[in-house]
Short mmCIF file of C-alpha atoms in Angstrom, two decimals:
data_model
loop_
_atom_site.label_atom_id
_atom_site.label_comp_id
_atom_site.label_asym_id
_atom_site.label_seq_id
_atom_site.Cartn_x
_atom_site.Cartn_y
_atom_site.Cartn_z
CA GLU A 1 -1.73 -14.18 14.26
CA ARG A 2 2.04 -14.60 13.65
CA ASN A 3 2.12 -16.54 10.18
CA TRP A 4 -0.26 -13.35 8.81
CA ILE A 5 2.01 -11.62 10.09
CA LEU A 6 4.95 -12.81 8.02
CA TYR A 7 3.43 -12.47 5.19
CA ASP A 8 3.77 -8.38 6.14
CA VAL A 9 7.94 -8.83 6.68
CA GLY A 10 7.74 -10.28 2.74
CA ASN A 11 5.24 -8.08 1.09
CA SER A 12 7.23 -5.23 2.30
CA ALA A 13 10.03 -5.92 1.32
CA PHE A 14 9.01 -5.26 -2.10
CA THR A 15 6.74 -2.31 -0.67
CA LEU A 16 10.45 -0.13 -0.15
CA LEU A 17 11.54 -1.32 -3.01
CA ILE A 18 9.43 0.75 -4.69
CA ALA A 19 9.44 3.61 -2.86
CA THR A 20 13.00 3.78 -2.76
CA ILE A 21 15.43 1.58 -5.45
CA LEU A 22 13.16 1.16 -8.13
CA PRO A 23 12.72 5.01 -9.10
CA ILE A 24 16.03 5.68 -8.60
CA TYR A 25 16.88 3.19 -11.46
CA PHE A 26 14.33 4.01 -13.14
CA ASN A 27 15.31 7.86 -13.32
CA TYR A 28 18.81 5.54 -14.18
CA LEU A 29 17.62 4.46 -17.59
CA ALA A 30 15.42 7.45 -18.44
CA GLY A 31 18.20 9.68 -18.28
CA ASN A 32 20.34 7.58 -20.35
CA ALA A 33 17.62 7.58 -22.40
CA GLY A 34 17.09 11.76 -22.24
CA ILE A 35 14.45 11.94 -20.38
CA SER A 36 14.21 15.25 -18.65
CA SER A 37 13.57 15.33 -14.83
CA VAL A 38 10.16 16.45 -14.43
CA ASP A 39 9.13 14.15 -17.80
CA TYR A 40 10.70 11.17 -15.14
CA LEU A 41 8.50 11.86 -12.88
CA VAL A 42 5.17 12.22 -15.16
CA TYR A 43 5.83 8.72 -17.16
CA TRP A 44 6.47 7.50 -13.22
CA GLY A 45 3.26 8.45 -12.05
CA TYR A 46 1.45 7.55 -15.04
CA ALA A 47 2.80 4.51 -14.69
CA ALA A 48 2.22 3.72 -11.34
CA SER A 49 -1.55 4.37 -12.16
CA VAL A 50 -1.94 2.04 -14.96
CA GLY A 51 -1.15 -0.47 -12.49
CA THR A 52 -3.70 0.40 -9.55
CA ILE A 53 -6.18 1.29 -12.07
CA LEU A 54 -6.07 -2.26 -13.71
CA VAL A 55 -5.90 -3.57 -9.76
CA ALA A 56 -8.96 -1.34 -9.69
CA LEU A 57 -11.13 -2.68 -12.22
CA ALA A 58 -10.14 -6.50 -11.54
CA GLY A 59 -10.05 -6.56 -7.23
CA PRO A 60 -13.77 -6.78 -6.25
CA VAL A 61 -14.32 -8.98 -8.72
CA LEU A 62 -11.26 -11.64 -7.98
CA GLY A 63 -12.66 -10.81 -4.36
CA THR A 64 -16.18 -11.79 -4.92
CA MET A 65 -14.69 -15.50 -6.10
CA ALA A 66 -12.45 -15.96 -3.39
CA ASP A 67 -14.82 -16.20 -1.18
CA THR A 68 -16.78 -18.78 -2.35
CA LYS A 69 -14.82 -22.00 -0.31
CA GLY A 70 -12.05 -23.13 -0.78
CA PHE A 71 -11.05 -19.85 -3.54
CA LYS A 72 -8.82 -17.58 -1.01
CA LYS A 73 -5.62 -19.42 -1.35
CA PRO A 74 -5.56 -20.91 -4.62
CA ILE A 75 -6.18 -17.26 -6.06
CA PHE A 76 -4.13 -15.21 -3.45
CA THR A 77 -1.18 -17.41 -4.50
CA GLY A 78 -1.49 -16.63 -7.95
CA ALA A 79 -1.33 -13.05 -7.27
CA ILE A 80 2.16 -14.42 -5.41
CA LEU A 81 3.91 -16.11 -7.83
CA THR A 82 2.39 -12.89 -10.80
CA GLY A 83 3.96 -10.07 -8.18
CA VAL A 84 6.86 -12.33 -7.38
CA ILE A 85 7.95 -13.57 -11.23
CA GLY A 86 7.46 -10.08 -11.85
CA CYS A 87 9.94 -8.43 -9.28
CA ALA A 88 11.83 -10.91 -10.17
CA LEU A 89 12.14 -10.04 -13.86
CA LEU A 90 12.50 -6.46 -13.68
CA GLY A 91 16.56 -6.20 -13.13
CA LEU A 92 16.19 -7.26 -16.45
CA ALA A 93 14.55 -4.97 -18.58
CA LYS A 94 17.15 -2.55 -19.66
CA GLY A 95 14.48 0.52 -21.75
CA TRP A 96 12.86 2.41 -19.84
CA MET A 97 9.32 1.50 -21.44
CA LEU A 98 9.71 -2.29 -21.22
CA PHE A 99 10.92 -1.67 -17.23
CA LEU A 100 7.66 -0.20 -16.31
CA VAL A 101 5.53 -2.58 -18.26
CA ILE A 102 7.07 -5.25 -16.35
CA TYR A 103 6.89 -3.37 -12.52
CA ILE A 104 2.81 -2.86 -13.72
CA ILE A 105 3.03 -6.73 -14.30
CA ALA A 106 4.45 -7.20 -10.86
CA LYS A 107 2.70 -4.42 -9.07
CA VAL A 108 -0.44 -5.83 -10.38
CA GLY A 109 0.43 -9.36 -8.74
CA PHE A 110 1.23 -7.40 -5.34
CA SER A 111 -2.19 -5.46 -4.39
CA SER A 112 -3.97 -8.41 -5.62
CA SER A 113 -2.25 -10.42 -2.92
CA LEU A 114 -2.99 -7.21 -0.44
CA ILE A 115 -6.51 -7.75 -1.80
CA PHE A 116 -6.95 -11.83 -0.34
CA TYR A 117 -4.25 -11.13 2.97
CA ASP A 118 -6.41 -8.31 3.81
CA SER A 119 -9.39 -10.35 3.96
CA MET A 120 -7.33 -13.22 5.76
CA LEU A 121 -8.31 -10.72 9.01
CA PRO A 122 -11.44 -12.80 9.65
CA ASP A 123 -10.22 -16.32 9.37
CA ILE A 124 -7.04 -15.52 11.58
CA THR A 125 -8.08 -13.45 14.30
CA ASP A 126 -11.48 -12.02 16.27
CA SER A 127 -13.00 -8.78 15.86
CA ASP A 128 -11.76 -7.49 19.93
CA ARG A 129 -7.99 -8.49 18.11
CA MET A 130 -7.99 -6.55 15.03
CA ASP A 131 -7.11 -2.97 15.68
CA ARG A 132 -2.91 -4.80 17.40
CA VAL A 133 -2.82 -7.53 15.07
CA SER A 134 -3.21 -5.52 12.04
CA ALA A 135 -0.81 -2.93 13.23
CA GLN A 136 1.54 -5.89 14.55
CA GLY A 137 1.55 -6.92 10.89
CA TYR A 138 2.95 -3.45 9.52
CA ALA A 139 4.70 -3.08 12.29
CA TRP A 140 7.06 -6.32 11.62
CA GLY A 141 6.48 -5.39 8.09
CA TYR A 142 7.98 -1.87 8.55
CA ILE A 143 11.53 -3.62 10.08
CA GLY A 144 11.52 -6.56 8.29
CA SER A 145 11.93 -5.14 4.74
CA CYS A 146 14.97 -2.93 5.75
CA ILE A 147 17.18 -6.17 6.26
CA PRO A 148 16.89 -7.33 2.22
CA PHE A 149 16.83 -3.67 1.66
CA LEU A 150 19.73 -3.38 3.71
CA LEU A 151 21.57 -5.66 1.97
CA CYS A 152 20.73 -4.30 -1.82
CA LEU A 153 21.32 -0.54 -0.66
CA THR A 154 24.82 -2.22 -0.26
CA LEU A 155 25.04 -3.52 -3.85
CA VAL A 156 23.74 -0.41 -5.64
CA LEU A 157 24.96 1.96 -3.86
CA GLY A 158 28.84 -0.15 -3.63
CA SER A 159 28.68 -1.76 -7.36
CA ASP A 160 31.90 0.11 -7.92
CA ILE A 161 33.56 -1.12 -5.24
CA ILE A 162 32.51 -4.49 -5.21
CA GLY A 163 33.33 -4.43 -9.03
CA LEU A 164 29.83 -4.90 -10.46
CA SER A 165 27.96 -3.06 -13.16
CA ILE A 166 24.74 -0.72 -11.74
CA ASN A 167 22.90 -3.05 -14.27
CA THR A 168 24.62 -6.06 -12.37
CA ALA A 169 23.53 -4.56 -8.98
CA MET A 170 20.24 -4.25 -9.80
CA ILE A 171 19.70 -7.97 -11.55
CA ILE A 172 20.59 -9.22 -8.34
CA SER A 173 18.98 -6.13 -5.89
CA PHE A 174 15.18 -7.55 -7.81
CA ALA A 175 16.32 -10.77 -7.52
CA VAL A 176 16.78 -10.77 -3.36
CA ILE A 177 13.77 -8.63 -2.62
CA ALA A 178 12.10 -11.95 -4.98
CA ILE A 179 12.88 -14.70 -3.02
CA TRP A 180 12.82 -12.79 0.57
CA TRP A 181 9.17 -11.96 -0.49
CA ILE A 182 8.49 -15.69 -1.63
CA ILE A 183 10.22 -17.14 1.68
CA PHE A 184 7.42 -15.25 3.66
CA SER A 185 4.77 -16.14 1.93
CA VAL A 186 5.21 -19.60 2.39
CA PRO A 187 3.90 -20.27 6.25
CA LEU A 188 0.71 -18.22 5.76
CA LEU A 189 -0.05 -20.79 2.26
CA ARG A 190 1.01 -23.74 4.92
CA ILE A 191 -1.43 -23.17 7.95
CA TYR A 192 -4.53 -20.88 6.39
CA ARG A 193 -7.26 -22.46 6.39
CA GLN A 194 -10.96 -20.50 5.14
CA ARG A 195 -13.41 -19.90 7.94
CA TYR A 196 -15.53 -17.77 6.70
CA TYR A 197 -17.19 -17.95 2.90
CA ALA A 198 -20.25 -16.53 1.46
CA GLU A 199 -23.49 -19.53 1.73
CA ASP A 200 -23.95 -19.22 -1.86
CA SER A 201 -21.11 -21.65 -2.87
CA ARG A 202 -21.97 -21.71 -6.71
CA PHE A 203 -19.25 -20.52 -9.09
CA GLY A 204 -18.90 -19.02 -11.63
CA ILE A 205 -18.91 -15.43 -14.07
CA GLN A 206 -22.35 -14.86 -13.41
CA SER A 207 -22.92 -15.85 -10.04
CA THR A 208 -19.31 -13.80 -9.48
CA PHE A 209 -20.51 -10.83 -11.11
CA HIS A 210 -24.31 -11.64 -9.23
CA ASN A 211 -22.97 -11.19 -5.57
CA LEU A 212 -20.48 -7.66 -6.27
CA TRP A 213 -23.50 -6.45 -7.48
CA ASN A 214 -25.58 -7.74 -4.07
CA SER A 215 -22.29 -6.50 -2.01
CA LEU A 216 -22.40 -3.15 -4.12
CA LYS A 217 -26.55 -2.57 -2.80
CA GLU A 218 -25.41 -3.06 0.72
CA ILE A 219 -22.42 -1.22 1.06
CA ALA A 220 -24.60 1.51 -0.83
CA ALA A 221 -27.97 1.17 1.70
CA ASN A 222 -25.28 0.82 5.06
CA LYS A 223 -23.95 4.61 5.53
CA GLN A 224 -21.40 3.85 7.59
CA ILE A 225 -19.69 1.35 5.42
CA PHE A 226 -20.74 3.97 2.88
CA LEU A 227 -19.16 7.31 4.01
CA PHE A 228 -16.17 5.68 5.33
CA LEU A 229 -15.13 4.62 2.56
CA LEU A 230 -15.25 7.55 0.84
CA ALA A 231 -13.05 9.17 3.37
CA PHE A 232 -10.84 5.95 2.91
CA LEU A 233 -10.80 7.19 -0.60
CA PHE A 234 -9.35 10.36 -0.22
CA TYR A 235 -7.08 9.79 3.29
CA ILE A 236 -5.35 7.08 2.40
CA ASP A 237 -4.99 7.77 -1.34
CA GLY A 238 -2.81 10.62 -0.68
CA VAL A 239 -0.60 7.81 2.11
CA TYR A 240 -0.06 5.90 -1.03
CA THR A 241 0.48 8.85 -3.01
CA ILE A 242 3.02 10.01 -0.59
CA ILE A 243 4.60 6.00 -0.26
CA GLU A 244 4.93 5.67 -4.09
CA MET A 245 5.78 9.58 -4.99
CA ALA A 246 8.07 10.20 -2.25
CA THR A 247 11.49 8.54 -3.82
CA VAL A 248 10.81 10.28 -7.43
CA TYR A 249 9.71 13.52 -5.82
CA GLY A 250 13.01 14.17 -4.31
CA SER A 251 14.86 13.50 -7.15
CA ALA A 252 13.36 15.76 -8.96
CA LEU A 253 14.48 18.01 -6.35
CA GLY A 254 17.71 17.68 -7.17
CA LEU A 255 18.31 15.28 -3.44
CA ASP A 256 21.26 13.30 -3.86
CA SER A 257 20.30 9.77 -3.71
CA ALA A 258 22.68 8.18 -1.91
CA GLY A 259 20.31 10.69 0.81
CA LEU A 260 17.45 10.08 0.43
CA LEU A 261 17.97 6.40 0.16
CA ILE A 262 19.05 6.92 3.51
CA ALA A 263 15.94 9.38 5.19
CA LEU A 264 13.77 6.33 3.68
CA LEU A 265 15.49 3.39 5.85
CA VAL A 266 14.45 6.15 8.83
CA THR A 267 10.81 6.19 7.44
CA GLN A 268 10.72 2.19 8.18
CA ILE A 269 12.41 1.78 11.51
CA ALA A 270 10.64 4.80 12.66
CA ALA A 271 7.19 3.31 11.50
CA PHE A 272 7.96 -0.30 13.75
CA PRO A 273 7.90 1.88 17.36
CA SER A 274 4.90 4.31 15.97
CA SER A 275 2.65 1.03 14.35
CA ILE A 276 3.22 -1.09 18.21
CA LEU A 277 2.30 1.91 20.30
CA ILE A 278 -0.72 3.10 17.81
CA GLY A 279 -1.25 -0.88 18.51
CA ARG A 280 -1.34 -1.07 21.98
CA LEU A 281 -3.19 2.27 21.97
CA SER A 282 -5.94 1.49 20.44
CA ARG A 283 -6.92 -1.25 23.30
CA ASP A 284 -7.47 2.53 25.14
CA LEU A 285 -8.17 4.85 22.82
CA SER A 286 -11.50 4.84 19.91
CA THR A 287 -10.40 4.57 16.57
CA ARG A 288 -12.22 7.57 15.49
CA MET A 289 -9.51 9.63 17.57
CA LEU A 290 -6.64 7.77 16.38
CA ILE A 291 -7.50 7.83 12.44
CA SER A 292 -8.78 11.84 12.66
CA ILE A 293 -5.27 12.49 14.71
CA CYS A 294 -3.39 10.53 11.27
CA ILE A 295 -5.33 12.22 8.95
CA CYS A 296 -4.32 15.47 10.52
CA ALA A 297 -0.67 15.17 10.45
CA TYR A 298 -0.96 14.04 6.72
CA PHE A 299 -2.95 17.07 6.13
CA PHE A 300 0.20 18.85 8.11
CA ILE A 301 3.30 16.59 6.13
CA SER A 302 1.41 17.65 2.64
CA ILE A 303 1.18 21.96 3.49
CA PHE A 304 5.10 21.26 4.63
CA ALA A 305 6.03 19.72 1.47
CA ILE A 306 5.12 22.93 -0.30
CA PHE A 307 8.49 24.69 0.97
CA MET A 308 10.77 22.10 0.60
CA SER A 309 14.45 23.83 -0.24
CA ARG A 310 16.91 21.63 0.69
CA GLN A 311 18.23 17.90 1.97
CA LEU A 312 17.31 18.49 5.72
CA HIS A 313 13.90 19.40 4.45
CA PHE A 314 13.29 15.89 3.12
CA TRP A 315 14.09 13.70 5.95
CA ILE A 316 11.83 15.34 8.46
CA LEU A 317 9.39 14.58 5.80
CA ALA A 318 10.72 11.21 6.33
CA LEU A 319 10.84 10.88 10.27
CA MET A 320 6.74 12.33 9.73
CA VAL A 321 5.71 9.67 7.00
CA GLY A 322 6.65 7.12 9.64
CA MET A 323 5.53 8.29 12.41
CA PHE A 324 2.19 8.14 11.24
CA GLN A 325 1.69 5.75 8.46
CA GLY A 326 1.28 2.24 9.88
CA GLY A 327 -0.99 3.70 12.00
CA ILE A 328 -3.75 5.04 9.80
CA GLN A 329 -3.15 1.93 7.26
CA ALA A 330 -3.35 -0.97 10.77
CA LEU A 331 -6.38 0.84 11.92
CA SER A 332 -8.17 1.67 9.21
CA ARG A 333 -7.92 -2.11 8.07
CA GLY A 334 -9.01 -3.43 11.99
CA HIS A 335 -12.17 -0.98 11.59
CA PHE A 336 -13.44 -1.62 7.95
CA ALA A 337 -13.32 -5.34 9.82
CA LYS A 338 -14.98 -5.63 12.09
CA MET A 339 -17.62 -3.17 10.08
CA ILE A 340 -18.34 -6.30 7.63
CA PRO A 341 -20.06 -9.68 7.15
CA PRO A 342 -16.91 -11.48 7.37
CA GLU A 343 -18.14 -14.12 4.88
CA LYS A 344 -17.91 -11.16 2.36
CA SER A 345 -14.63 -10.47 3.87
CA GLY A 346 -13.00 -10.70 -0.28
CA GLU A 347 -15.29 -9.09 -1.65
CA TYR A 348 -15.55 -5.98 0.81
CA PHE A 349 -11.54 -5.68 0.94
CA GLY A 350 -12.17 -5.54 -3.18
CA VAL A 351 -13.83 -2.71 -2.89
CA MET A 352 -11.98 -1.24 0.24
CA ASP A 353 -9.20 -1.86 -2.47
CA ILE A 354 -10.61 0.65 -5.10
CA CYS A 355 -11.60 3.58 -2.47
CA GLY A 356 -7.52 2.73 -1.40
CA LYS A 357 -4.72 1.15 -3.60
CA GLY A 358 -7.18 1.25 -7.03
CA ALA A 359 -8.17 4.83 -5.95
CA SER A 360 -4.21 5.93 -5.81
CA PHE A 361 -4.39 7.26 -9.15
CA ILE A 362 -6.31 10.42 -8.62
CA GLY A 363 -3.00 11.49 -6.05
CA THR A 364 -0.73 9.93 -8.62
CA THR A 365 -2.17 12.12 -11.31
CA THR A 366 -2.52 14.93 -9.52
CA ILE A 367 1.13 15.43 -8.64
CA SER A 368 2.05 14.38 -12.45
CA LEU A 369 -0.44 17.28 -13.87
CA VAL A 370 0.36 19.70 -11.47
CA SER A 371 4.13 19.20 -11.35
CA GLN A 372 3.79 19.20 -14.91
CA LEU A 373 1.42 22.11 -15.71
CA THR A 374 3.05 24.46 -13.09
CA GLY A 375 6.89 23.06 -13.40
CA ASN A 376 7.07 23.00 -9.82
CA ALA A 377 6.94 19.76 -7.88
CA ASN A 378 6.18 20.76 -4.55
CA LEU A 379 3.15 22.03 -5.82
CA GLY A 380 2.25 18.40 -6.58
CA ILE A 381 2.61 17.17 -3.28
CA GLY A 382 0.78 19.97 -1.81
CA ALA A 383 -1.95 19.45 -3.20
CA LEU A 384 -2.56 15.79 -1.55
CA ALA A 385 -3.78 18.28 1.83
CA LEU A 386 -6.74 18.44 0.08
CA PHE A 387 -7.19 15.13 -0.11
CA PHE A 388 -6.59 14.73 3.57
CA ALA A 389 -9.02 17.26 4.07
CA VAL A 390 -11.96 15.98 2.83
CA GLY A 391 -11.21 12.79 3.96
CA LEU A 392 -11.28 13.84 7.70
CA ILE A 393 -14.31 15.66 7.65
CA LEU A 394 -16.58 12.87 5.42
CA PHE A 395 -15.00 10.39 8.36
CA GLN A 396 -16.92 12.71 11.32
CA LEU A 397 -19.72 12.38 9.18
CA SER A 398 -19.93 8.14 8.99
CA PHE A 399 -19.54 8.41 12.56
CA ARG A 400 -22.78 10.68 12.77
CA LYS A 401 -24.90 8.72 10.59
CA HIS A 402 -23.77 5.88 12.96
CA SER A 403 -25.07 7.31 16.52
CA ASN A 404 -28.37 8.33 14.10
#
């Protein structure tokens, strides 16, 4: 369990990079090319959408392949290396277009690795501990990622004092994140053993798609899983979109870069005790109640975003997001892991990724389109309230179907 949690510490550094320094540096590159703040938001949103669509297409197929005996670890390793190498290369991109291409490659590697990582949960713990272990992963990921982030933040904000150009500071920062990521991946790669795997051990393109098709039919027939995945698509799409677009959104509103970064650091710190607390509450309160509370909280966060106009508002938003983002992700992962057959965890989590990170292009595209059409970034974020409302309704319906 500890080594599995450590990978969250490693990959979360890249997550924080995407939410903070990465879009600010892209803003710098885009500004040098004469791109307006609104178009900058649009291009970043479209790039994020392309990355998530690619993972959505490949994730279920790769997840099905990973369920073959002995294949999960090699495919997981390949995804990690793709993300780590892409992260390191980001600092070498001088033009905004090349930067976005490398970013998409790195994001595909990162997001793909999480499919296999999540599917390892049944292999490393028992069903009665899944919610708590899942929450521990997110909690330590949030607090652990602050260490390389603070180093990178010091380099970027203090580059003039240190005597570094902004480009050199970014090259070092991307390298630090890549090294941190790979170091905390090694313990899991060393000890992981695939306990559950599909009994049909044939490996090939035809058998892979055949197994995937069977799993999709099983999901469609199981109304509880089907409705949960549909609910997950809506509410987690809103969560991931807020995480991914937060700094871009703040920059488009004209908020100070240093203040944005510090506010998002507060988000990480607040998420640590909140995730630990939610993990402990899962022993006494139902998953249904806890996830419903988190969804409602995000609904009000989206409404609050419509009226944001000052940096103080962004600080309040960051604190509120930090209180719930770890809990809603951890509980959803643990809840789903307990519903699915463990020997098909790769396939099922591949499908879940379509409904989660794979479908987040809907949220980023929604923000980009609404912001572009109205010229108001606040309305773009506010539109996500509808995602949480629909997600909550479908989530409640999934339990009614289960009862029936």
